[in-house]
Coordinates of C-alpha atoms and ligand atoms in Angstrom, one line a residue:
M185 CA -9.1 -91.0 -34.2
R186 CA -11.2 -92.3 -31.3
A187 CA -10.1 -95.9 -31.9
K188 CA -6.5 -94.8 -31.8
N189 CA -7.0 -93.0 -28.5
V190 CA -8.5 -96.1 -27.0
V191 CA -5.6 -98.2 -28.1
V192 CA -3.1 -95.6 -26.8
S193 CA -4.9 -95.3 -23.5
V194 CA -5.0 -99.1 -23.0
W195 CA -1.2 -99.2 -23.6
L196 CA -0.6 -96.3 -21.3
L197 CA -2.8 -98.0 -18.7
V198 CA -0.9 -101.3 -18.8
L199 CA 2.4 -99.3 -18.6
L200 CA 1.2 -97.1 -15.8
V201 CA -0.5 -99.7 -13.6
T202 CA 2.9 -101.4 -13.4
M203 CA 4.5 -98.1 -12.5
T204 CA 1.9 -97.1 -10.0
G205 CA 3.8 -98.1 -6.9
L206 CA 6.7 -96.0 -8.0
S207 CA 5.0 -92.8 -9.1
Y208 CA 2.3 -92.4 -6.5
A209 CA 3.5 -94.2 -3.4
A210 CA 4.3 -91.0 -1.5
V211 CA 0.8 -89.4 -1.8
T212 CA -2.4 -90.5 -0.3
T213 CA -5.3 -88.9 -2.0
Y214 CA -8.9 -89.8 -2.3
H215 CA -8.8 -91.1 -5.9
L216 CA -5.6 -93.1 -5.5
D217 CA -6.6 -94.6 -2.2
K218 CA -7.9 -98.2 -2.5
K219 CA -10.1 -97.6 0.5
Y220 CA -12.1 -95.2 -1.7
L221 CA -11.5 -96.7 -5.2
P222 CA -10.8 -100.4 -4.9
T223 CA -10.4 -100.7 -8.6
G224 CA -7.6 -98.2 -8.6
C225 CA -6.4 -96.4 -11.8
A226 CA -8.8 -98.4 -13.9
S227 CA -11.8 -96.7 -12.2
C228 CA -11.1 -93.8 -14.4
H229 CA -8.7 -95.0 -17.1
M230 CA -10.7 -97.7 -18.7
G231 CA -11.7 -96.3 -22.1
F232 CA -10.3 -92.9 -21.1
D233 CA -9.6 -90.2 -23.7
F234 CA -6.3 -88.7 -22.7
S235 CA -6.5 -86.0 -25.3
N236 CA -9.2 -84.1 -23.4
G237 CA -8.9 -85.1 -19.8
G238 CA -11.4 -87.9 -20.0
G239 CA -14.4 -85.5 -19.9
A240 CA -16.9 -84.6 -17.2
Y241 CA -19.0 -87.7 -17.8
K242 CA -16.2 -89.8 -16.4
C243 CA -16.4 -87.9 -13.1
I244 CA -20.1 -87.8 -13.0
T245 CA -20.4 -91.6 -13.0
C246 CA -19.3 -91.4 -9.3
H247 CA -20.1 -87.8 -8.5
G248 CA -23.7 -88.0 -9.9
P249 CA -26.8 -89.5 -8.3
A250 CA -26.0 -92.4 -5.9
S251 CA -28.4 -94.7 -7.8
A252 CA -26.3 -94.4 -11.0
R253 CA -23.0 -95.3 -9.5
P254 CA -21.1 -98.1 -11.1
R255 CA -21.1 -101.4 -9.1
S256 CA -18.7 -102.8 -11.7
L257 CA -16.0 -100.6 -10.2
L258 CA -16.5 -102.0 -6.7
F259 CA -17.3 -98.4 -5.9
R260 CA -19.1 -98.4 -2.6
Q261 CA -18.9 -94.9 -1.2
T262 CA -22.4 -93.7 -0.3
Q263 CA -21.2 -90.4 1.1
T264 CA -19.6 -89.2 -2.2
K265 CA -21.0 -85.9 -3.1
D266 CA -23.4 -85.6 -6.0
V267 CA -22.6 -82.4 -8.0
S268 CA -24.8 -83.2 -11.0
K269 CA -27.8 -81.2 -9.9
D270 CA -26.0 -77.9 -9.7
F271 CA -24.9 -78.3 -13.3
T272 CA -28.5 -78.4 -14.5
K273 CA -29.2 -74.9 -13.0
N274 CA -29.5 -71.8 -15.1
Y275 CA -26.3 -70.2 -14.0
R276 CA -23.4 -72.7 -14.1
H277 CA -19.9 -73.3 -15.2
P278 CA -20.3 -74.6 -18.8
V279 CA -18.8 -78.0 -18.0
F280 CA -21.4 -80.0 -19.9
D281 CA -22.2 -77.3 -22.4
K282 CA -18.7 -76.9 -23.8
R283 CA -17.3 -80.4 -24.1
N284 CA -14.0 -81.9 -25.3
I285 CA -12.2 -78.5 -25.4
H286 CA -9.9 -79.1 -22.4
S287 CA -6.5 -80.3 -23.3
A288 CA -3.9 -81.8 -20.9
R289 CA -1.3 -79.7 -22.7
E290 CA -3.0 -76.3 -22.4
T291 CA -1.6 -73.7 -20.1
L292 CA -3.8 -71.2 -18.3
P293 CA -4.4 -68.3 -18.4
E294 CA -5.1 -68.7 -22.1
T295 CA -2.8 -66.7 -24.3
N296 CA -4.5 -67.5 -27.6
P297 CA -7.7 -65.4 -28.1
A298 CA -9.0 -67.9 -30.6
I299 CA -9.3 -70.8 -28.1
P300 CA -12.9 -71.3 -27.0
R301 CA -13.7 -70.6 -23.3
H302 CA -14.3 -73.8 -21.3
A303 CA -14.2 -75.2 -17.8
D304 CA -14.0 -78.9 -17.4
C305 CA -13.9 -80.8 -14.1
A306 CA -10.2 -81.4 -14.8
D307 CA -9.5 -77.7 -15.1
C308 CA -10.4 -77.1 -11.5
H309 CA -9.7 -80.5 -9.9
S310 CA -6.6 -82.6 -10.4
A311 CA -8.0 -86.1 -10.2
H312 CA -4.7 -87.6 -9.0
Y313 CA -3.9 -85.1 -6.2
V314 CA -7.2 -83.9 -4.8
S315 CA -7.2 -84.3 -1.1
S316 CA -9.0 -83.1 2.0
D317 CA -6.0 -80.9 2.9
N318 CA -5.9 -79.0 -0.4
P319 CA -8.8 -79.2 -2.8
F320 CA -6.6 -77.5 -5.5
A321 CA -3.6 -79.7 -5.1
G322 CA -2.1 -80.6 -8.5
I323 CA -3.6 -77.7 -10.4
R324 CA -0.9 -75.8 -12.2
G325 CA -1.0 -72.1 -11.3
K326 CA 0.0 -69.1 -13.3
K327 CA 3.4 -69.2 -14.9
T328 CA 5.9 -66.4 -14.0
G329 CA 9.1 -66.8 -15.9
N330 CA 9.8 -70.5 -15.8
L331 CA 8.1 -71.0 -12.4
T332 CA 4.6 -72.4 -12.0
A333 CA 3.4 -71.7 -8.5
P334 CA 1.1 -74.4 -7.0
I335 CA -2.4 -73.3 -6.2
T336 CA -3.3 -73.0 -2.5
K337 CA -5.9 -70.2 -2.6
E338 CA -9.3 -70.5 -4.3
Y339 CA -8.9 -67.1 -6.0
E340 CA -5.7 -68.2 -7.7
L341 CA -7.7 -71.0 -9.4
C342 CA -10.4 -68.5 -10.5
Y343 CA -7.8 -66.1 -11.9
L344 CA -6.6 -68.8 -14.3
C345 CA -9.7 -68.0 -16.4
H346 CA -11.1 -64.8 -15.0
A347 CA -8.1 -62.5 -15.1
E348 CA -5.5 -62.2 -17.8
S349 CA -7.0 -64.8 -20.2
A350 CA -6.7 -63.6 -23.8
N351 CA -10.1 -65.1 -24.6
L352 CA -12.0 -63.3 -21.8
P353 CA -15.6 -62.4 -23.0
V354 CA -15.9 -58.7 -24.0
K355 CA -18.1 -57.8 -21.1
S356 CA -15.9 -59.5 -18.5
T357 CA -13.3 -57.7 -16.4
N358 CA -9.9 -58.8 -15.1
K359 CA -10.7 -60.0 -11.5
R360 CA -7.1 -59.8 -10.4
M361 CA -7.1 -56.1 -11.1
E362 CA -10.4 -55.6 -9.3
F363 CA -9.4 -57.5 -6.1
S364 CA -5.8 -56.0 -5.9
I365 CA -5.1 -54.9 -2.4
N366 CA -3.5 -51.8 -3.9
N367 CA -6.9 -50.5 -4.9
P368 CA -8.6 -47.8 -2.9
S369 CA -11.3 -50.3 -2.0
F370 CA -12.0 -54.0 -2.5
H371 CA -13.9 -56.9 -0.9
P372 CA -11.3 -58.5 1.2
V373 CA -10.5 -61.7 -0.8
E374 CA -6.7 -61.5 -1.2
G375 CA -6.2 -59.9 2.2
E376 CA -7.9 -57.7 4.8
G377 CA -9.8 -54.7 3.6
K378 CA -8.8 -51.0 3.8
N379 CA -11.9 -49.6 5.4
L380 CA -11.8 -49.6 9.2
A381 CA -15.4 -48.4 9.7
V382 CA -17.8 -50.7 7.8
I383 CA -20.4 -50.2 10.4
S384 CA -23.0 -52.4 8.7
L385 CA -20.9 -55.5 9.1
L386 CA -22.7 -58.4 10.8
R387 CA -20.6 -60.6 13.1
P388 CA -18.5 -62.7 12.6
Y389 CA -17.5 -60.4 9.7
R390 CA -15.1 -57.7 10.8
E391 CA -12.8 -55.2 9.2
K392 CA -9.7 -56.6 10.9
K393 CA -9.3 -59.8 12.8
V394 CA -9.2 -59.2 16.5
D395 CA -10.9 -62.2 18.1
A396 CA -10.3 -65.8 17.1
N397 CA -13.8 -66.1 15.6
D398 CA -13.6 -62.9 13.5
I399 CA -13.7 -63.3 9.7
S400 CA -11.9 -60.4 7.9
V401 CA -11.0 -62.2 4.7
I402 CA -13.7 -63.8 2.5
K403 CA -13.6 -66.1 -0.5
C404 CA -15.1 -65.9 -4.0
G405 CA -17.0 -69.0 -2.8
D406 CA -18.7 -66.9 -0.1
C407 CA -20.7 -65.2 -2.9
H408 CA -20.4 -67.6 -5.8
G409 CA -21.8 -71.1 -5.5
S410 CA -25.0 -73.1 -5.1
E411 CA -28.0 -71.4 -3.6
D412 CA -28.7 -74.8 -1.9
P413 CA -26.8 -75.0 1.4
N414 CA -27.0 -78.8 1.2
S415 CA -25.3 -78.9 -2.2
P416 CA -21.6 -79.7 -2.4
R417 CA -19.3 -76.7 -2.0
G418 CA -17.8 -75.1 -5.1
P419 CA -19.0 -72.7 -7.8
H420 CA -20.7 -75.4 -9.9
G421 CA -24.1 -73.9 -10.5
S422 CA -26.9 -71.8 -9.0
K423 CA -30.4 -70.8 -9.7
Y424 CA -29.4 -67.2 -9.1
Q425 CA -28.0 -64.9 -11.8
G426 CA -24.3 -64.4 -11.6
L427 CA -23.9 -67.9 -10.1
L428 CA -24.5 -66.4 -6.7
V429 CA -25.4 -68.1 -3.4
E430 CA -28.2 -65.6 -2.8
N431 CA -30.4 -63.4 -4.9
F432 CA -29.0 -60.0 -6.0
A433 CA -31.1 -57.6 -8.0
T434 CA -28.9 -55.4 -10.2
G435 CA -31.5 -53.2 -11.9
D436 CA -33.3 -50.0 -11.4
N437 CA -36.9 -49.6 -10.2
V438 CA -36.6 -52.5 -7.8
L439 CA -38.7 -52.8 -4.6
E440 CA -36.3 -53.1 -1.7
S441 CA -36.7 -56.3 0.4
S442 CA -34.6 -58.7 2.3
Y443 CA -34.8 -60.9 -0.8
A444 CA -33.9 -58.3 -3.4
Y445 CA -30.4 -57.8 -1.9
A446 CA -30.1 -61.0 0.0
L447 CA -26.5 -61.5 -1.0
C448 CA -25.3 -58.2 0.6
Y449 CA -27.6 -58.6 3.6
R450 CA -25.9 -61.9 4.4
C451 CA -22.9 -59.8 5.7
H452 CA -24.2 -56.3 5.9
K453 CA -27.1 -55.6 8.3
R454 CA -30.1 -54.5 6.4
S455 CA -31.4 -52.2 9.2
S456 CA -28.0 -50.4 9.2
I457 CA -28.0 -49.8 5.5
M458 CA -31.7 -48.8 5.3
G459 CA -31.3 -46.8 8.6
N460 CA -28.6 -44.7 6.9
E461 CA -25.9 -45.4 9.4
S462 CA -23.2 -44.6 6.9
F463 CA -24.4 -43.0 3.7
P464 CA -27.3 -40.7 4.8
A465 CA -29.1 -41.1 1.5
H466 CA -29.0 -44.9 1.3
S467 CA -32.6 -45.5 2.0
R468 CA -33.8 -42.7 -0.2
H469 CA -32.0 -44.3 -3.2
I470 CA -32.6 -47.9 -2.3
A471 CA -36.3 -47.6 -1.3
G472 CA -36.9 -44.7 -3.7
E473 CA -39.1 -42.6 -1.5
R474 CA -38.9 -39.5 -3.5
N475 CA -37.7 -39.8 -7.1
F476 CA -38.6 -43.2 -8.2
K477 CA -42.2 -44.2 -8.2
G478 CA -41.7 -47.9 -9.0
G479 CA -39.2 -48.6 -6.3
G480 CA -35.5 -47.7 -5.8
T481 CA -32.2 -48.5 -7.3
S482 CA -29.9 -51.4 -6.7
C483 CA -26.6 -51.4 -4.7
H484 CA -25.1 -52.3 -8.1
T485 CA -26.0 -48.8 -9.4
C486 CA -23.4 -47.2 -7.1
H487 CA -21.2 -50.1 -5.8
T488 CA -19.1 -52.8 -7.6
S489 CA -19.2 -56.1 -5.9
H490 CA -15.5 -56.8 -6.3
G491 CA -13.2 -53.8 -6.1
S492 CA -12.8 -50.3 -7.4
V493 CA -9.6 -49.1 -9.0
E494 CA -10.6 -45.4 -8.6
S495 CA -12.8 -44.9 -5.5
R496 CA -13.2 -45.8 -1.9
Y497 CA -16.3 -47.5 -0.6
L498 CA -16.5 -49.8 -3.7
I499 CA -18.1 -46.9 -5.6
R500 CA -18.4 -47.5 -9.3
F501 CA -21.5 -46.1 -11.0
N502 CA -23.4 -48.3 -13.3
R503 CA -23.3 -46.6 -16.7
E504 CA -26.5 -48.2 -17.8
Y505 CA -28.4 -45.7 -15.6
V506 CA -25.8 -43.1 -14.5
T507 CA -24.3 -40.4 -16.8
E508 CA -22.1 -37.4 -16.4
S509 CA -23.3 -34.3 -14.6
S510 CA -24.1 -31.1 -16.5
A511 CA -20.4 -30.1 -16.1
G512 CA -19.4 -33.4 -17.7
K513 CA -18.1 -35.0 -14.5
L514 CA -18.8 -38.5 -13.2
K515 CA -17.1 -39.1 -9.9
F516 CA -17.4 -39.6 -6.1
V517 CA -15.3 -37.5 -3.8
E518 CA -15.0 -38.3 -0.1
K519 CA -14.8 -35.4 2.4
G520 CA -12.8 -36.3 5.4
T521 CA -12.1 -39.8 6.6
Y522 CA -14.9 -42.0 8.0
S523 CA -16.9 -38.8 8.5
F524 CA -19.8 -40.0 6.2
H525 CA -19.5 -36.8 4.1
G526 CA -18.9 -36.6 0.4
E527 CA -20.0 -35.4 -2.9
C528 CA -21.3 -37.0 -6.2
W529 CA -21.0 -35.6 -9.7
L530 CA -23.4 -37.4 -12.0
T531 CA -26.9 -37.4 -13.6
C532 CA -29.5 -40.1 -12.7
H533 CA -33.2 -40.1 -13.6
G534 CA -32.7 -36.6 -15.0
V535 CA -31.5 -35.3 -11.6
D536 CA -28.2 -33.4 -12.0
H537 CA -25.7 -33.9 -9.2
N538 CA -23.2 -31.1 -10.0
P539 CA -22.3 -31.9 -7.3
K540 CA -24.7 -33.0 -4.6
T541 CA -23.1 -33.2 -1.2
Y542 CA -24.0 -35.0 2.0
Ligands
HEC982 C1 -10.6 -90.3 -10.4 C2 -10.1 -90.6 -11.8 C3 -8.7 -91.0 -12.0 C4 -8.0 -92.0 -11.3 C5 -8.5 -92.9 -10.2 C6 -6.7 -92.0 -11.9 N1 -6.6 -91.0 -12.9 FE1 -5.0 -90.6 -14.1 N2 -6.0 -89.1 -15.0 C7 -7.3 -88.7 -14.6 C8 -7.6 -87.5 -15.4 C9 -8.9 -86.7 -15.3 C10 -6.5 -87.2 -16.2 C11 -6.4 -86.0 -17.2 C12 -5.9 -84.8 -16.6 C13 -5.9 -83.6 -17.6 O1 -6.1 -83.9 -18.8 O2 -5.9 -82.5 -17.1 C14 -5.5 -88.2 -15.9 C15 -4.3 -88.3 -16.6 C16 -3.4 -89.3 -16.4 C17 -2.1 -89.4 -17.1 C18 -1.6 -88.5 -18.2 C19 -0.6 -87.5 -17.7 C20 -1.1 -86.7 -16.5 O3 -0.6 -86.9 -15.4 O4 -1.9 -85.8 -16.8 C21 -1.5 -90.5 -16.6 C22 -0.1 -91.0 -17.0 C23 -2.3 -91.1 -15.5 N3 -3.5 -90.3 -15.5 C24 -2.1 -92.2 -14.8 C25 -2.8 -92.7 -13.7 C26 -2.4 -93.8 -12.9 C27 -1.2 -94.6 -13.0 C28 -3.4 -93.9 -11.9 C29 -3.5 -94.9 -10.8 C30 -2.5 -94.8 -9.8 C31 -4.5 -93.0 -12.2 N4 -4.0 -92.2 -13.3 C32 -5.6 -92.9 -11.6 C33 -8.1 -89.3 -13.8 C34 -7.8 -90.4 -12.9
HEC983 C1 -14.9 -94.4 -9.5 C2 -15.5 -93.3 -8.8 C3 -15.0 -91.9 -8.9 C4 -14.7 -91.3 -10.1 C5 -14.8 -91.8 -11.5 C6 -14.3 -89.9 -9.7 N1 -14.3 -89.8 -8.4 FE1 -13.9 -88.1 -7.3 N2 -14.1 -89.1 -5.6 C7 -14.5 -90.4 -5.5 C8 -14.5 -90.8 -4.0 C9 -14.9 -92.2 -3.5 C10 -14.0 -89.7 -3.3 C11 -13.7 -89.6 -1.8 C12 -14.5 -88.7 -1.0 C13 -15.9 -89.1 -1.0 O1 -16.4 -90.2 -1.0 O2 -16.7 -88.1 -0.8 C14 -13.8 -88.6 -4.3 C15 -13.4 -87.4 -4.0 C16 -13.4 -86.3 -4.9 C17 -13.1 -84.9 -4.6 C18 -12.9 -84.3 -3.2 C19 -14.2 -84.3 -2.4 C20 -14.1 -83.7 -1.1 O3 -15.0 -84.1 -0.3 O4 -13.2 -82.9 -0.8 C21 -13.2 -84.2 -5.7 C22 -13.0 -82.7 -5.9 C23 -13.4 -85.1 -6.8 N3 -13.5 -86.4 -6.3 C24 -13.5 -84.8 -8.1 C25 -13.5 -85.7 -9.2 C26 -13.3 -85.4 -10.6 C27 -13.0 -84.0 -11.1 C28 -13.4 -86.6 -11.3 C29 -13.2 -86.8 -12.7 C30 -11.8 -86.5 -13.3 C31 -13.7 -87.6 -10.3 N4 -13.7 -87.1 -9.1 C32 -13.9 -89.0 -10.6 C33 -14.9 -91.2 -6.5 C34 -14.8 -91.0 -7.8
HEC984 C1 -10.9 -73.3 -16.5 C2 -11.5 -72.0 -16.6 C3 -12.3 -71.5 -15.4 C4 -11.9 -71.4 -14.1 C5 -10.6 -72.0 -13.4 C6 -13.0 -70.7 -13.4 N1 -13.9 -70.3 -14.3 FE1 -15.6 -69.3 -13.9 N2 -16.2 -69.4 -15.8 C7 -15.5 -70.0 -16.8 C8 -16.2 -70.0 -18.1 C9 -15.8 -70.5 -19.4 C10 -17.5 -69.3 -17.8 C11 -18.6 -69.0 -18.7 C12 -18.6 -67.5 -19.0 C13 -17.3 -67.0 -19.5 O1 -16.8 -67.5 -20.6 O2 -16.6 -66.3 -18.7 C14 -17.4 -69.0 -16.3 C15 -18.4 -68.4 -15.7 C16 -18.3 -68.0 -14.3 C17 -19.3 -67.2 -13.6 C18 -20.6 -66.8 -14.2 C19 -20.6 -65.5 -15.0 C20 -21.9 -65.1 -15.4 O3 -21.9 -64.2 -16.2 O4 -22.9 -65.6 -15.0 C21 -18.8 -67.0 -12.4 C22 -19.5 -66.2 -11.3 C23 -17.6 -67.6 -12.3 N3 -17.3 -68.2 -13.5 C24 -16.8 -67.7 -11.1 C25 -15.7 -68.4 -11.0 C26 -15.0 -68.6 -9.7 C27 -15.4 -68.0 -8.4 C28 -13.9 -69.4 -10.0 C29 -12.9 -70.0 -9.0 C30 -13.4 -70.8 -7.9 C31 -13.9 -69.7 -11.4 N4 -15.0 -69.1 -11.9 C32 -13.0 -70.5 -12.0 C33 -14.2 -70.6 -16.7 C34 -13.5 -70.8 -15.5
HEC985 C1 -19.1 -60.0 -2.0 C2 -19.5 -60.9 -3.0 C3 -18.6 -61.3 -4.1 C4 -17.4 -61.8 -4.0 C5 -16.5 -62.1 -2.8 C6 -17.0 -62.2 -5.4 N1 -18.0 -61.9 -6.2 FE1 -18.0 -62.2 -8.2 N2 -19.8 -61.3 -8.4 C7 -20.6 -60.8 -7.3 C8 -21.8 -60.3 -7.8 C9 -22.9 -59.7 -7.0 C10 -21.8 -60.4 -9.3 C11 -22.9 -60.0 -10.3 C12 -23.0 -58.6 -10.5 C13 -21.7 -58.0 -11.0 O1 -21.3 -58.3 -12.1 O2 -21.1 -57.2 -10.2 C14 -20.5 -61.0 -9.6 C15 -20.1 -61.4 -10.9 C16 -19.0 -62.1 -11.2 C17 -18.6 -62.6 -12.5 C18 -19.4 -62.4 -13.8 C19 -19.3 -61.0 -14.3 C20 -18.0 -60.7 -14.8 O3 -17.5 -59.6 -14.5 O4 -17.4 -61.5 -15.6 C21 -17.5 -63.3 -12.4 C22 -16.7 -64.0 -13.5 C23 -17.1 -63.3 -11.0 N3 -18.0 -62.5 -10.3 C24 -15.9 -63.9 -10.4 C25 -15.5 -63.7 -9.1 C26 -14.2 -64.2 -8.6 C27 -13.2 -64.9 -9.5 C28 -14.2 -63.9 -7.3 C29 -13.0 -64.1 -6.3 C30 -11.7 -63.7 -6.8 C31 -15.4 -63.2 -7.0 N4 -16.2 -63.1 -8.1 C32 -15.8 -62.8 -5.7 C33 -20.2 -60.9 -6.0 C34 -19.0 -61.4 -5.5
HEC986 C1 -14.7 -73.6 -12.2 C2 -14.0 -74.5 -11.4 C3 -14.7 -75.8 -11.1 C4 -15.3 -76.7 -11.9 C5 -15.4 -76.6 -13.5 C6 -15.7 -77.9 -11.2 N1 -15.4 -77.6 -9.8 FE1 -15.8 -78.9 -8.3 N2 -15.2 -77.5 -7.0 C7 -14.6 -76.3 -7.3 C8 -14.3 -75.6 -6.1 C9 -13.7 -74.2 -6.0 C10 -14.7 -76.4 -5.0 C11 -14.6 -76.1 -3.5 C12 -13.3 -76.5 -2.9 C13 -13.3 -76.2 -1.4 O1 -13.3 -75.0 -1.1 O2 -13.2 -77.1 -0.7 C14 -15.2 -77.6 -5.6 C15 -15.7 -78.7 -4.9 C16 -16.0 -80.0 -5.4 C17 -16.3 -81.2 -4.7 C18 -16.3 -81.3 -3.2 C19 -17.6 -80.7 -2.6 C20 -17.6 -80.8 -1.1 O3 -18.7 -80.3 -0.6 O4 -16.7 -81.2 -0.4 C21 -16.6 -82.2 -5.6 C22 -16.9 -83.6 -5.3 C23 -16.4 -81.6 -6.9 N3 -16.1 -80.2 -6.8 C24 -16.6 -82.3 -8.1 C25 -16.6 -81.7 -9.4 C26 -16.9 -82.4 -10.6 C27 -17.3 -83.9 -10.7 C28 -16.9 -81.5 -11.6 C29 -17.2 -81.7 -13.1 C30 -18.5 -82.3 -13.3 C31 -16.5 -80.2 -11.0 N4 -16.3 -80.4 -9.7 C32 -16.3 -79.0 -11.7 C33 -14.4 -75.8 -8.6 C34 -14.9 -76.4 -9.7
HEC987 C1 -27.0 -44.0 -4.6 C2 -25.8 -44.7 -4.4 C3 -25.8 -45.8 -3.5 C4 -26.6 -46.9 -3.4 C5 -27.8 -47.2 -4.3 C6 -26.1 -47.8 -2.4 N1 -25.0 -47.2 -1.8 FE1 -23.9 -48.0 -0.3 N2 -22.8 -46.3 -0.2 C7 -23.0 -45.2 -1.0 C8 -22.0 -44.2 -0.6 C9 -21.8 -42.9 -1.3 C10 -21.3 -44.7 0.5 C11 -20.1 -44.0 1.2 C12 -20.7 -43.3 2.5 C13 -19.5 -42.6 3.2 O1 -19.0 -43.2 4.1 O2 -19.3 -41.4 2.9 C14 -21.8 -46.0 0.7 C15 -21.4 -46.9 1.7 C16 -21.8 -48.2 1.9 C17 -21.1 -49.2 2.8 C18 -20.0 -48.9 3.7 C19 -20.4 -48.4 5.1 C20 -21.4 -49.3 5.8 O3 -22.6 -48.9 5.8 O4 -21.0 -50.3 6.4 C21 -21.8 -50.4 2.6 C22 -21.5 -51.7 3.3 C23 -22.8 -50.1 1.6 N3 -22.8 -48.8 1.2 C24 -23.7 -51.1 1.2 C25 -24.8 -50.9 0.3 C26 -25.8 -51.9 0.0 C27 -25.8 -53.3 0.5 C28 -26.6 -51.3 -0.9 C29 -27.9 -51.9 -1.6 C30 -28.8 -52.5 -0.7 C31 -26.1 -49.9 -1.2 N4 -25.0 -49.7 -0.4 C32 -26.7 -49.0 -2.1 C33 -23.8 -45.1 -2.1 C34 -24.8 -46.0 -2.4
HEC988 C1 -19.4 -62.8 2.7 C2 -19.6 -61.5 3.4 C3 -19.9 -60.3 2.5 C4 -20.9 -60.2 1.5 C5 -21.8 -61.3 1.0 C6 -20.8 -58.8 1.1 N1 -19.9 -58.2 1.8 FE1 -19.4 -56.2 1.6 N2 -17.9 -56.4 2.9 C7 -17.6 -57.5 3.6 C8 -16.5 -57.3 4.5 C9 -15.8 -58.3 5.4 C10 -16.1 -55.9 4.3 C11 -15.0 -55.2 5.1 C12 -13.9 -54.8 4.2 C13 -13.0 -53.7 4.8 O1 -12.9 -53.6 6.0 O2 -12.5 -52.9 4.0 C14 -17.1 -55.4 3.3 C15 -17.0 -54.1 2.9 C16 -18.0 -53.5 2.0 C17 -18.0 -52.1 1.6 C18 -17.0 -51.1 2.0 C19 -15.8 -51.2 1.3 C20 -14.8 -50.1 1.5 O3 -13.6 -50.3 1.2 O4 -15.1 -49.0 1.9 C21 -19.1 -52.0 0.8 C22 -19.5 -50.7 0.0 C23 -19.7 -53.3 0.6 N3 -19.0 -54.2 1.4 C24 -20.8 -53.5 -0.2 C25 -21.3 -54.8 -0.4 C26 -22.4 -55.1 -1.3 C27 -23.1 -54.1 -2.2 C28 -22.7 -56.4 -1.2 C29 -23.6 -57.2 -2.1 C30 -23.4 -57.2 -3.5 C31 -21.7 -57.0 -0.3 N4 -21.0 -56.0 0.3 C32 -21.7 -58.3 0.1 C33 -18.2 -58.7 3.5 C34 -19.3 -59.0 2.6

């Protein structure tokens, strides 16, 4: 099988090298530019297994440590980014853990629940087309009817495996549904948010873009990626759970600190949240002055990080700690608009909110 692949790939290579001028003359991309890869197609296609996209080890020969880069390929780029370290961290895309599953013929989102989950370099980067203009160029987007829209936005890439996939893990949710701009609330990834009074926001983040420097739309990559600011961009791996750029404690009985909720405090001012500028009982719950001896409860107990299909303010109670009120209700009801008044129906730490109002 393997020997046959090598024979096939050598033939393909001979054929393709002769066709190169024709097929690729119009595009100038990093990998097809002799300035970057003087050895051309052969840099990758020598002994290449076409059945599974060549594998991540092909890519890592050049995108690994500088000392390990192949001189045989006349490959001289010293600035080329080393992504290998992020893939050794605890929370990472399973590129090196689930090998040889990618197939050039697969279409994503996956429609067969029996196909194992995977993410190869070739699933997220199209080696022939990747350029500084569009890092996602060449990746086939979601099929609608007979059309496959090209990918220009990062979230469209993520949705290929984290939205409608038939093989989504049981505990995972459809991210496209969470981030839909038709929801009552969502972090503004697909477009600007609905809330006009997010008073905790730190500049340059802002509800709507007014000044040129304002940022009102964020990316998956603003929260997911390496914790090391010197690492290459991309959600390759992180030492923090959830593959997050900063620490985010999601449990109960947590001591509040700038570290515990560092992810949120990157964009939401800690002193505003803990100073109860919006929800008057924020600090009581987060620091746990009264009811919790060992600390307080995480933002995650009341807020989803992505989007809520039923409530405003990203409210979604964590069922691990929160249950129905004595009347059997579990919900948040806003009173007025941006008035910072509302009511909660739930039970937490044995405290019945049936409802409790603020
Ligand atoms: C940086 C590495 C790299 C270079 C350089 C490169 N390729 Fe590829 N090529 C790949 C990868 C990776 C795939 C598999 C993509 C997949 O399976 O999703 C591939 C697939 C192919 C295929 C199979 C069909 C397809 O498009 O998926 C052909 C044909 C091909 N390459 C031709 C070439 C030619 C001709 C050149 C030189 C102009 C070239 N490649 C340069 C990495 C490279
Ligand atoms: C022979 C060496 C070599 C191989 C093999 C190789 N690359 Fe590259 N890659 C480069 C060079 C050189 C650049 C140009 C930019 C640079 O030097 O940082 C580049 C650029 C990139 C970029 C864009 C980086 C940016 O700064 O925007 C991505 C993404 C990338 N490669 C992914 C891959 C993937 C995925 C594979 C495997 C299919 C692969 N590369 C295989 C040498 C290589
Ligand atoms: C080709 C498929 C694929 C694509 C595209 C993809 N992922 Fe993943 N992702 C996976 C797989 C497989 C896992 C391992 C867990 C699983 O099966 O969901 C994973 C895991 C994750 C995790 C960690 C989950 C955890 O429980 O720790 C995060 C966060 C994540 N991906 C974010 C992203 C983001 C952001 C993007 C877009 C930039 C993206 N993914 C694109 C396949 C993909
Ligand atoms: C504001 C920060 C933020 C943004 C933006 C964000 N995430 Fe997350 N994401 C989190 C946090 C925090 C967690 C871990 C806790 C949780 O599950 O809510 C998480 C968990 C995940 C997980 C693992 C859990 C699961 O449900 O499968 C995946 C996958 C994921 N995010 C994908 C994405 C994708 C795709 C995007 C962009 C479309 C995105 N995230 C945007 C903060 C964010
Ligand atoms: C789940 C999807 C995913 C996988 C798997 C993945 N990448 Fe990336 N990668 C990204 C995204 C998203 C970016 C950021 C693009 C941007 O915003 O510029 C990125 C960026 C990069 C960059 C440019 C970094 C920079 O700072 O300019 C390189 C190089 C790269 N990836 C190489 C690889 C290699 C090699 C592999 C396999 C070992 C790989 N990636 C696997 C999604 C992925
Ligand atoms: C006990 C539940 C609960 C916990 C825990 C909680 N929140 Fe809230 N939060 C709320 C409620 C309720 C609102 C809506 C207040 C209103 O406007 O009526 C809110 C509003 C917000 C808002 C929007 C208004 C603003 O202040 O800008 C942000 C941002 C926010 N919370 C962030 C956080 C962060 C960050 C944490 C963790 C450090 C956290 N919350 C913990 C219940 C909670
Ligand atoms: C990269 C910046 C960024 C990070 C990190 C971030 N947020 Fe936000 N958040 C925003 C922006 C921008 C808005 C404004 C959206 C709007 O106007 O509707 C927002 C809005 C909110 C809202 C109000 C949403 C609404 O519709 O009422 C809540 C609640 C919130 N964030 C909680 C959190 C929590 C909890 C975390 C940590 C898990 C977090 N944020 C991390 C940028 C961020």
